[in-house]
Short mmCIF file of C-alpha atoms and ligand atoms in Angstrom, two decimals:
data_model
loop_
_atom_site.label_atom_id
_atom_site.label_comp_id
_atom_site.label_asym_id
_atom_site.label_seq_id
_atom_site.Cartn_x
_atom_site.Cartn_y
_atom_site.Cartn_z
CA MET A 69 0.00 0.00 0.00
CA THR A 70 1.31 3.45 -0.83
CA PRO A 71 0.11 6.16 1.60
CA SER A 72 -0.79 9.53 0.20
CA CYS A 73 -0.37 13.07 1.49
CA PRO A 74 -3.55 14.26 3.28
CA SER A 75 -3.16 17.72 1.73
CA CYS A 76 -2.44 17.02 -1.95
CA GLN A 77 -3.00 13.22 -2.22
CA THR A 78 0.49 12.65 -3.71
CA PRO A 79 1.83 9.23 -2.64
CA PHE A 80 4.79 9.41 -0.27
CA VAL A 81 7.40 6.97 0.96
CA PRO A 82 6.54 5.64 4.44
CA GLY A 83 8.75 7.19 7.08
CA ALA A 84 8.66 10.68 5.54
CA GLN A 85 7.71 13.60 7.81
CA THR A 86 6.67 16.10 5.15
CA CYS A 87 5.16 15.72 1.69
CA GLY A 88 7.75 15.78 -1.07
CA ALA A 89 5.28 17.36 -3.50
CA CYS A 90 3.52 20.13 -1.55
CA GLY A 91 5.84 20.36 1.45
CA ALA A 92 2.97 20.13 3.95
CA ALA A 93 3.36 18.19 7.19
CA LEU A 94 1.99 14.65 6.89
CA LEU A 95 0.61 14.66 10.43
CA VAL A 96 -2.63 16.59 10.01
CA ALA A 97 -5.43 16.95 12.54
CA PRO A 98 -8.83 15.83 11.25
CA THR A 99 -11.34 18.55 10.40
CA PRO A 100 -13.67 18.78 13.44
CA GLY A 101 -16.99 17.09 12.82
CA SER A 102 -15.84 15.41 9.60
CA ALA A 103 -15.92 11.66 8.95
CA GLU A 104 -12.27 11.51 7.91
CA PRO A 105 -10.61 8.33 9.13
CA VAL A 106 -8.12 8.84 11.94
CA CYS A 107 -5.13 6.77 13.05
CA ALA A 108 -6.12 3.75 15.15
CA VAL A 109 -3.32 4.53 17.63
CA HIS A 110 -3.30 8.34 17.46
CA PRO A 111 -6.86 9.62 17.01
CA GLN A 112 -5.51 13.19 16.92
CA TRP A 113 -4.02 12.55 13.44
CA ARG A 114 -5.70 11.84 10.16
CA SER A 115 -5.10 8.44 8.64
CA VAL A 116 -2.95 8.48 5.51
CA GLY A 117 -3.61 4.87 4.60
CA THR A 118 -4.41 1.43 5.95
CA CYS A 119 -1.89 -1.19 7.05
CA PRO A 120 -1.88 -4.05 4.50
CA ARG A 121 -1.34 -6.61 7.28
CA CYS A 122 -3.92 -5.71 9.93
CA GLY A 123 -6.11 -3.29 7.95
CA ALA A 124 -5.88 -0.59 10.64
CA PHE A 125 -5.94 3.11 9.74
CA ALA A 126 -2.50 4.58 10.31
CA CYS A 127 -1.06 8.08 10.58
CA ALA A 128 2.23 9.08 8.95
CA SER A 129 4.15 8.50 12.20
CA CYS A 130 2.79 4.92 12.48
CA LEU A 131 3.62 3.80 8.96
CA ARG A 132 7.02 2.20 8.45
CA PRO A 133 8.65 1.15 5.20
CA GLY A 134 7.85 -2.52 4.83
CA PRO A 135 8.07 -5.23 2.18
CA GLU A 136 4.49 -4.55 1.09
CA GLY A 137 4.91 -0.77 0.98
CA GLY A 138 3.86 0.90 4.23
CA VAL A 139 3.27 -1.30 7.30
CA CYS A 140 2.01 -0.08 10.68
CA ALA A 141 4.48 0.01 13.56
CA ALA A 142 2.61 -2.63 15.57
CA CYS A 143 2.67 -5.14 12.72
CA LEU A 144 6.30 -4.45 11.93
CA GLU A 145 7.20 -5.10 15.57
CA ARG A 146 5.28 -8.38 15.56
CA GLU A 147 6.92 -9.50 12.35
CA PRO A 148 10.11 -7.55 11.62
CA LEU A 149 11.44 -7.08 8.12
CA GLY A 150 13.13 -10.16 6.84
CA LEU A 151 15.09 -10.77 3.71
CA LEU A 152 15.07 -14.02 1.87
CA PRO A 153 18.59 -15.14 0.88
CA TRP A 154 17.19 -15.68 -2.63
CA ASP A 155 16.39 -11.95 -2.79
CA LYS A 156 20.03 -11.17 -2.00
CA ARG A 157 21.37 -12.95 -5.09
CA GLU A 158 23.46 -9.98 -6.17
CA GLU A 159 25.21 -9.88 -2.84
CA LEU A 160 25.55 -13.63 -2.16
CA GLY A 161 25.79 -15.00 -5.67
CA THR A 162 22.99 -17.07 -7.19
CA LEU A 163 24.09 -20.51 -6.04
CA LYS A 164 24.84 -19.50 -2.47
CA ALA A 165 21.54 -17.58 -2.28
CA PHE A 166 19.73 -20.65 -3.58
CA TRP A 167 21.48 -22.99 -1.15
CA LYS A 168 20.84 -20.75 1.88
CA THR A 169 17.17 -20.34 0.94
CA CYS A 170 16.75 -24.10 0.58
CA VAL A 171 18.40 -24.85 3.92
CA GLY A 172 16.24 -22.19 5.59
CA MET A 173 13.06 -23.55 3.99
CA LEU A 174 13.91 -27.09 5.11
CA MET A 175 15.10 -26.33 8.63
CA GLN A 176 12.87 -23.43 9.73
CA PRO A 177 10.36 -22.42 7.06
CA THR A 178 8.27 -20.06 9.22
CA GLN A 179 11.40 -18.25 10.41
CA THR A 180 12.75 -17.97 6.87
CA LEU A 181 9.48 -16.56 5.51
CA ARG A 182 8.96 -14.09 8.37
CA GLY A 183 8.59 -10.52 7.19
CA ILE A 184 9.83 -11.15 3.65
CA ASN A 185 8.29 -9.42 0.68
CA PRO A 186 5.48 -11.78 -0.35
CA ASP A 187 5.78 -10.65 -3.93
CA ALA A 188 8.61 -11.12 -6.41
CA ALA A 189 9.15 -10.89 -10.14
CA VAL A 190 7.96 -13.94 -12.08
CA GLY A 191 11.49 -14.40 -13.41
CA SER A 192 12.95 -14.55 -9.91
CA SER A 193 10.51 -17.30 -8.87
CA LEU A 194 11.00 -19.29 -12.07
CA GLY A 195 14.77 -19.10 -11.60
CA PHE A 196 14.36 -20.70 -8.18
CA VAL A 197 12.12 -23.43 -9.62
CA PHE A 198 14.65 -24.16 -12.35
CA LEU A 199 17.53 -24.56 -9.89
CA SER A 200 15.37 -26.78 -7.64
CA ALA A 201 14.59 -29.00 -10.60
CA VAL A 202 18.25 -29.22 -11.59
CA ALA A 203 19.15 -30.15 -8.02
CA GLY A 204 16.25 -32.58 -7.76
CA PHE A 205 16.58 -34.51 -10.97
CA LEU A 206 20.03 -34.10 -12.44
CA THR A 207 21.91 -36.61 -10.29
CA THR A 208 19.06 -39.12 -10.36
CA GLY A 209 18.74 -38.68 -14.10
CA ILE A 210 22.43 -39.30 -14.67
CA VAL A 211 22.34 -42.43 -12.49
CA TYR A 212 19.21 -43.70 -14.28
CA THR A 213 20.80 -43.06 -17.68
CA ALA A 214 23.91 -44.99 -16.68
CA LEU A 215 21.84 -47.82 -15.15
CA ILE A 216 19.67 -48.21 -18.23
CA GLY A 217 22.80 -48.29 -20.38
CA VAL A 218 24.39 -50.99 -18.19
CA ILE A 219 21.25 -53.11 -17.66
CA MET A 220 20.29 -53.04 -21.31
CA GLY A 221 23.85 -54.03 -22.18
CA PHE A 222 23.36 -57.27 -20.23
CA MET A 223 20.17 -58.40 -21.89
CA PRO A 224 20.72 -58.66 -25.61
CA GLU A 225 19.79 -62.38 -25.50
CA VAL A 226 16.27 -61.65 -24.28
CA ALA A 227 15.48 -59.41 -27.20
CA GLU A 228 17.40 -61.50 -29.70
CA ALA A 229 15.20 -64.51 -29.01
CA THR A 230 12.11 -62.65 -30.14
CA GLU A 231 11.23 -62.73 -33.82
CA GLY A 232 10.95 -59.34 -35.44
CA ALA A 233 12.08 -57.44 -32.33
CA PRO A 234 14.14 -54.31 -33.00
CA ASP A 235 17.88 -54.63 -32.89
CA PRO A 236 18.80 -54.84 -29.16
CA GLN A 237 21.80 -52.58 -29.70
CA SER A 238 19.60 -49.76 -30.98
CA VAL A 239 17.02 -50.31 -28.21
CA THR A 240 19.79 -49.88 -25.63
CA LEU A 241 21.05 -46.83 -27.41
CA TRP A 242 17.68 -45.15 -27.75
CA MET A 243 16.61 -45.81 -24.18
CA THR A 244 19.90 -44.40 -22.91
CA VAL A 245 19.70 -41.39 -25.21
CA GLY A 246 16.04 -40.88 -24.29
CA MET A 247 16.83 -40.90 -20.59
CA GLY A 248 19.72 -38.50 -21.15
CA VAL A 249 17.54 -36.08 -23.11
CA TRP A 250 14.82 -36.30 -20.45
CA THR A 251 17.38 -35.46 -17.77
CA VAL A 252 18.41 -32.33 -19.63
CA LEU A 253 14.82 -31.29 -20.46
CA MET A 254 13.41 -32.07 -17.02
CA PRO A 255 14.24 -28.68 -15.41
CA PHE A 256 12.57 -26.87 -18.32
CA VAL A 257 9.50 -29.10 -18.17
CA SER A 258 9.35 -28.71 -14.40
CA THR A 259 9.52 -24.92 -14.67
CA GLY A 260 6.67 -24.91 -17.19
CA MET A 261 4.62 -27.27 -15.04
CA THR A 262 5.12 -24.96 -12.06
CA LEU A 263 3.51 -22.10 -14.00
CA VAL A 264 0.50 -24.31 -14.75
CA HIS A 265 0.22 -25.68 -11.21
CA ALA A 266 0.65 -22.28 -9.58
CA GLY A 267 -2.05 -20.93 -11.92
CA LEU A 268 -4.50 -23.65 -10.90
CA ASP A 269 -3.60 -23.25 -7.21
CA HIS A 270 -4.14 -19.52 -7.58
CA LEU A 271 -7.70 -20.11 -8.78
CA ILE A 272 -8.39 -22.22 -5.68
CA LEU A 273 -6.74 -19.64 -3.41
CA ARG A 274 -8.85 -16.92 -5.04
CA MET A 275 -11.97 -18.93 -4.23
CA GLY A 276 -10.66 -19.13 -0.67
CA GLY A 277 -10.68 -15.33 -0.47
CA VAL A 278 -7.05 -14.54 -1.27
CA GLU A 279 -6.57 -11.09 -2.83
CA LYS A 280 -2.88 -10.89 -3.67
CA GLY A 281 -1.78 -11.46 -7.25
CA PHE A 282 -0.52 -14.48 -9.14
CA SER A 283 3.13 -13.55 -8.67
CA VAL A 284 2.70 -14.10 -4.91
CA THR A 285 1.28 -17.58 -5.49
CA LEU A 286 4.10 -18.32 -7.92
CA ARG A 287 6.71 -17.18 -5.41
CA ALA A 288 5.14 -19.34 -2.69
CA HIS A 289 5.00 -22.31 -5.07
CA ALA A 290 8.63 -21.79 -6.06
CA LEU A 291 9.85 -21.60 -2.46
CA SER A 292 7.93 -24.76 -1.59
CA GLN A 293 10.14 -26.63 -4.05
CA ALA A 294 13.20 -26.18 -1.84
CA PRO A 295 13.03 -29.85 -0.71
CA TYR A 296 14.16 -30.90 -4.19
CA ILE A 297 17.65 -29.92 -3.03
CA VAL A 298 17.81 -33.32 -1.28
CA GLY A 299 17.76 -34.75 -4.81
CA LEU A 300 21.50 -34.16 -4.87
CA ILE A 301 21.42 -37.60 -3.24
CA PRO A 302 20.25 -39.76 -6.17
CA PHE A 303 16.72 -41.21 -6.06
CA VAL A 304 15.73 -39.61 -2.76
CA ALA A 305 14.15 -36.47 -4.21
CA VAL A 306 12.13 -38.20 -6.86
CA TYR A 307 10.11 -40.02 -4.23
CA ALA A 308 10.26 -37.89 -1.08
CA ALA A 309 10.50 -34.31 -2.29
CA PRO A 310 7.09 -33.95 -4.00
CA PHE A 311 5.26 -34.79 -0.76
CA TRP A 312 7.55 -32.66 1.34
CA ALA A 313 7.08 -29.78 -1.12
CA MET A 314 3.31 -30.18 -1.02
CA GLY A 315 3.28 -29.90 2.77
CA LEU A 316 5.63 -26.94 2.66
CA ARG A 317 3.34 -25.25 0.13
CA VAL A 318 0.58 -25.04 2.75
CA VAL A 319 3.07 -23.06 4.88
CA THR A 320 4.26 -20.78 2.04
CA TYR A 321 0.72 -20.08 0.78
CA ARG A 322 -0.44 -19.26 4.27
CA SER A 323 2.56 -17.10 5.05
CA LEU A 324 2.85 -15.12 1.79
CA HIS A 325 -0.88 -14.71 1.21
CA ARG A 326 -1.50 -14.12 4.92
CA THR A 327 -4.50 -16.37 4.70
CA SER A 328 -5.99 -19.09 6.92
CA TRP A 329 -4.66 -22.65 7.19
CA GLY A 330 -7.86 -23.84 5.52
CA ALA A 331 -7.56 -21.63 2.44
CA ALA A 332 -3.81 -22.31 2.16
CA GLY A 333 -4.37 -26.05 2.55
CA ALA A 334 -7.03 -26.10 -0.15
CA GLY A 335 -4.80 -24.05 -2.45
CA ALA A 336 -1.88 -26.41 -1.96
CA LEU A 337 -3.67 -29.77 -1.99
CA VAL A 338 -6.82 -29.71 -4.13
CA VAL A 339 -5.07 -29.56 -7.51
CA PRO A 340 -2.33 -32.13 -6.74
CA VAL A 341 -4.83 -34.61 -5.33
CA LEU A 342 -7.04 -34.29 -8.40
CA SER A 343 -4.17 -34.44 -10.88
CA CYS A 344 -2.58 -37.31 -8.96
CA CYS A 345 -5.48 -39.53 -9.96
CA LEU A 346 -4.93 -38.58 -13.61
CA CYS A 347 -1.11 -38.72 -13.56
CA GLY A 348 -1.07 -41.93 -11.54
CA GLY A 349 -2.96 -43.67 -14.31
CA GLY A 350 -0.69 -42.18 -16.96
CA TYR A 351 2.46 -43.19 -15.11
CA ALA A 352 1.25 -46.77 -14.68
CA GLY A 353 0.47 -46.87 -18.39
CA ILE A 354 3.91 -45.59 -19.38
CA MET A 355 5.66 -48.09 -17.09
CA TYR A 356 3.50 -50.92 -18.48
CA PHE A 357 4.39 -50.11 -22.07
CA ALA A 358 8.04 -49.43 -21.21
CA PHE A 359 8.44 -52.89 -19.63
CA LYS A 360 6.38 -54.53 -22.33
CA GLY A 361 8.64 -52.87 -24.90
CA ALA A 362 11.86 -53.70 -23.04
CA TYR A 363 10.99 -57.40 -22.80
CA GLY A 364 10.01 -57.60 -26.42
CA GLY A 365 6.28 -57.86 -25.88
CA GLY A 366 6.66 -60.89 -23.52
ZN1 ZN B 49 1.28 16.93 -0.35
ZN1 ZN B 50 -0.79 -3.28 10.92
ZN1 ZN B 51 -0.55 6.80 14.41
#
C-alpha cells in the first residue's frame, strides 16, 4: 500500500515527515466534525492509509517502510522485516543464495518466511524453480541413464530370441539417449509445469478469499520446491520431495498470502490430489508399455 499526502494526495514513501510534493506536514489533525478516518493509535491525526497486514488506519508516524509498501508500527514489531537469501542474489551470488534459501526452507520455514516481501518478479521465482529442478533430478537422471545403459547391455539375449524385435543394440542406445535427453529437459518441463500448477492453485486460493496477485502464489509455489535440493542424493528427491514440497506449500501459501490454514491447505492440496489420480494412471500406463517394450512384448 502506498500512503498519500492528506493535503495534496500525492503518494509518499513511508517514514517521511513532510510531503515531497507540496511540502505540507503529513501529520494533520482531522477537520472537526468530519468523517475523515483517523489513526487507530493516534486519534488526533488523520489516517494516511491502511496497514496491509492488519487493515488498521495509520497516521504518517505509524507507517514504516515494509516489504508490502507501508506497514504499521505494531505489525512491523510483531513480524520484523526479513530478507530471503534468494532476494540477496546480487550480494551472495545465485548458487549460495539458492542454497541458503533451501536450507532455511527445510530447517525453519516459518522463520525464513517471516517478514519477507510476499511478492517477487515472475522471473525470480521461475529461476528458483529451475535450480530446484536441476538439483532434484540431475543426479538421479544421470544415475538412471547410466543404469539403463548398463542393464540393457546385459540383456541382448532376451530381445534377440524374439522374432521381429528391434535390434537390441539400438534399443539400448535409444533408451539411454532418451533418458539423457529427459534429464536435460526435465528442469525446463518442471519450470513450465510450475507455471501451470501455480495458476491452478491460484484459482483455488482466489476462491478461498485470497486477494494478492498471481506472482505471490508463484513465489510461494517456487519456495515450496526447496526440498528438491535433497535430490542431490540420487533417487531420494524423486520419491520424497514432491510430498515434502506439497506440505511446505501449505506453509508458504499461508505465510505469503496471509490467509488461513484452511484456504492455504485447499490451495496447496486440491489440484495435486485431483491431478494425482490422472497422472497416476498415466504413469502406470507408461511403465507398463516401457516394460512390455523392453521385454520384447513378452
Ligand atoms: Zn502533499
Ligand atoms: Zn498493521
Ligand atoms: Zn498513528
